[in-house]
């Protein structure tokens, strides 16, 4: 009898260990108070983090697989986790009041994420978001292609900024009058993966996939690679339809780009800096230090592209079904409300659409501030800016709408559910700039 049981056990184990694309991966995430060492202070800074890490653990899974995330809230206030950019079951989208109840202190929530798209994504809370993100809660989630990509190296840089006081503490006031009158909370310390100007050692000849994620509350990044040329191969978690050189790509909060970089084979000993060039005061974000070692053979291959993904002509005879005017007024719980069609969350002006029918939405910014508008659960294409045809060779999930600018986007609702739509400047969203797009079966 015993031996039969052990044979059965062996068979069971073999079955469970079978690698296959629809495999499940278990991950435990705990939101907690912890400490982080910034180089500017002698003492550590109190932060809020996932698993005590800044940034949170890098989560990776293969396209087609399912991530089973056991989330525990060890904070003193409710929270949730939203998986930015992932097209998943609406019930797993992590928006309190829309797709789930807030996860109370001491409680758990199980997220099941079936990974439909390969690319660069990230995760963060969707509750008291200015403060929870501002104190450090965020991490990167990468969905790998089914076929292993032949890059020499895959680098992941989560760009962030922190508003730190001289005493080493995080400035503890959020959604302030100042933040709401301007473009939200901009920090005074820029970090990459929680570090100040980190150096990444690479080898001559390497072909690198560099993934840049803007996880800041409000800051826009304009990354510039000094002395290196780079191609943009993916935007917001989706391969571009046509690869193009990185010139001036503004990453607003929420945006990601994947770059294809080749380190010249004669670059041994060189250091390339990556700077933020948004303002005249340039900041060094990080650098690539090329080792003196012998040059490696540069892999020769074409990165994936998504030529046919929701082509612009799908929207040719489609009328704009919703225009959202973006503006502020006096009122709301913070004294200044950020509104969409003069309404603030939760009394929002919502949209609802049938499954599979192409839609056009226009964001009309009548304010003089920035609004990176994000829609959960869809990839959309920018079709027009200020009434002029726009031709972006990629789709997005977040688009920056500049002062007095109007942007028309098109998308095909493919996933039923209620998808939050909001400005990704956290304090604007908290002050009301949120609504939903409901996709009905
Ligand atoms: Cu990063 Cu509601 O999203
Ligand atoms: Cu905004």
mmCIF file of N, CA, C and O and ligand atoms in Angstrom, residues 370-372 423 425 428 433, ligand 2:
data_model
loop_
_atom_site.group_PDB
_atom_site.id
_atom_site.type_symbol
_atom_site.label_atom_id
_atom_site.label_comp_id
_atom_site.label_asym_id
_atom_site.label_seq_id
_atom_site.Cartn_x
_atom_site.Cartn_y
_atom_site.Cartn_z
ATOM 1 N N UNK A 370 -1.135 69.785 -16.781
ATOM 2 C CA UNK A 370 -0.907 68.535 -17.508
ATOM 3 C C UNK A 370 -1.848 67.437 -17.007
ATOM 4 O O UNK A 370 -2.084 67.333 -15.807
ATOM 5 N N UNK A 371 -2.335 66.632 -17.932
ATOM 6 C CA UNK A 371 -3.169 65.501 -17.524
ATOM 7 C C UNK A 371 -2.814 64.240 -18.313
ATOM 8 O O UNK A 371 -3.297 64.051 -19.432
ATOM 9 N N UNK A 372 -1.961 63.393 -17.763
ATOM 10 C CA UNK A 372 -1.710 62.093 -18.404
ATOM 11 C C UNK A 372 -2.913 61.183 -18.184
ATOM 12 O O UNK A 372 -3.106 60.657 -17.094
ATOM 13 N N UNK A 423 -6.787 60.692 -14.621
ATOM 14 C CA UNK A 423 -5.506 61.361 -14.773
ATOM 15 C C UNK A 423 -4.517 60.623 -13.882
ATOM 16 O O UNK A 423 -4.828 60.287 -12.742
ATOM 17 N N UNK A 425 -1.740 61.830 -12.727
ATOM 18 C CA UNK A 425 -1.148 62.672 -11.684
ATOM 19 C C UNK A 425 -2.002 62.383 -10.457
ATOM 20 O O UNK A 425 -3.199 62.695 -10.418
ATOM 21 N N UNK A 428 -4.375 64.887 -8.867
ATOM 22 C CA UNK A 428 -5.512 65.275 -9.711
ATOM 23 C C UNK A 428 -6.600 64.203 -9.628
ATOM 24 O O UNK A 428 -7.789 64.514 -9.521
ATOM 25 N N UNK A 433 -10.522 63.689 -10.668
ATOM 26 C CA UNK A 433 -10.377 63.438 -12.097
ATOM 27 C C UNK A 433 -10.347 61.938 -12.433
ATOM 28 O O UNK A 433 -9.333 61.390 -12.859
HETATM 29 CU CU1 LIG B 2 -4.278 65.810 -14.278
#
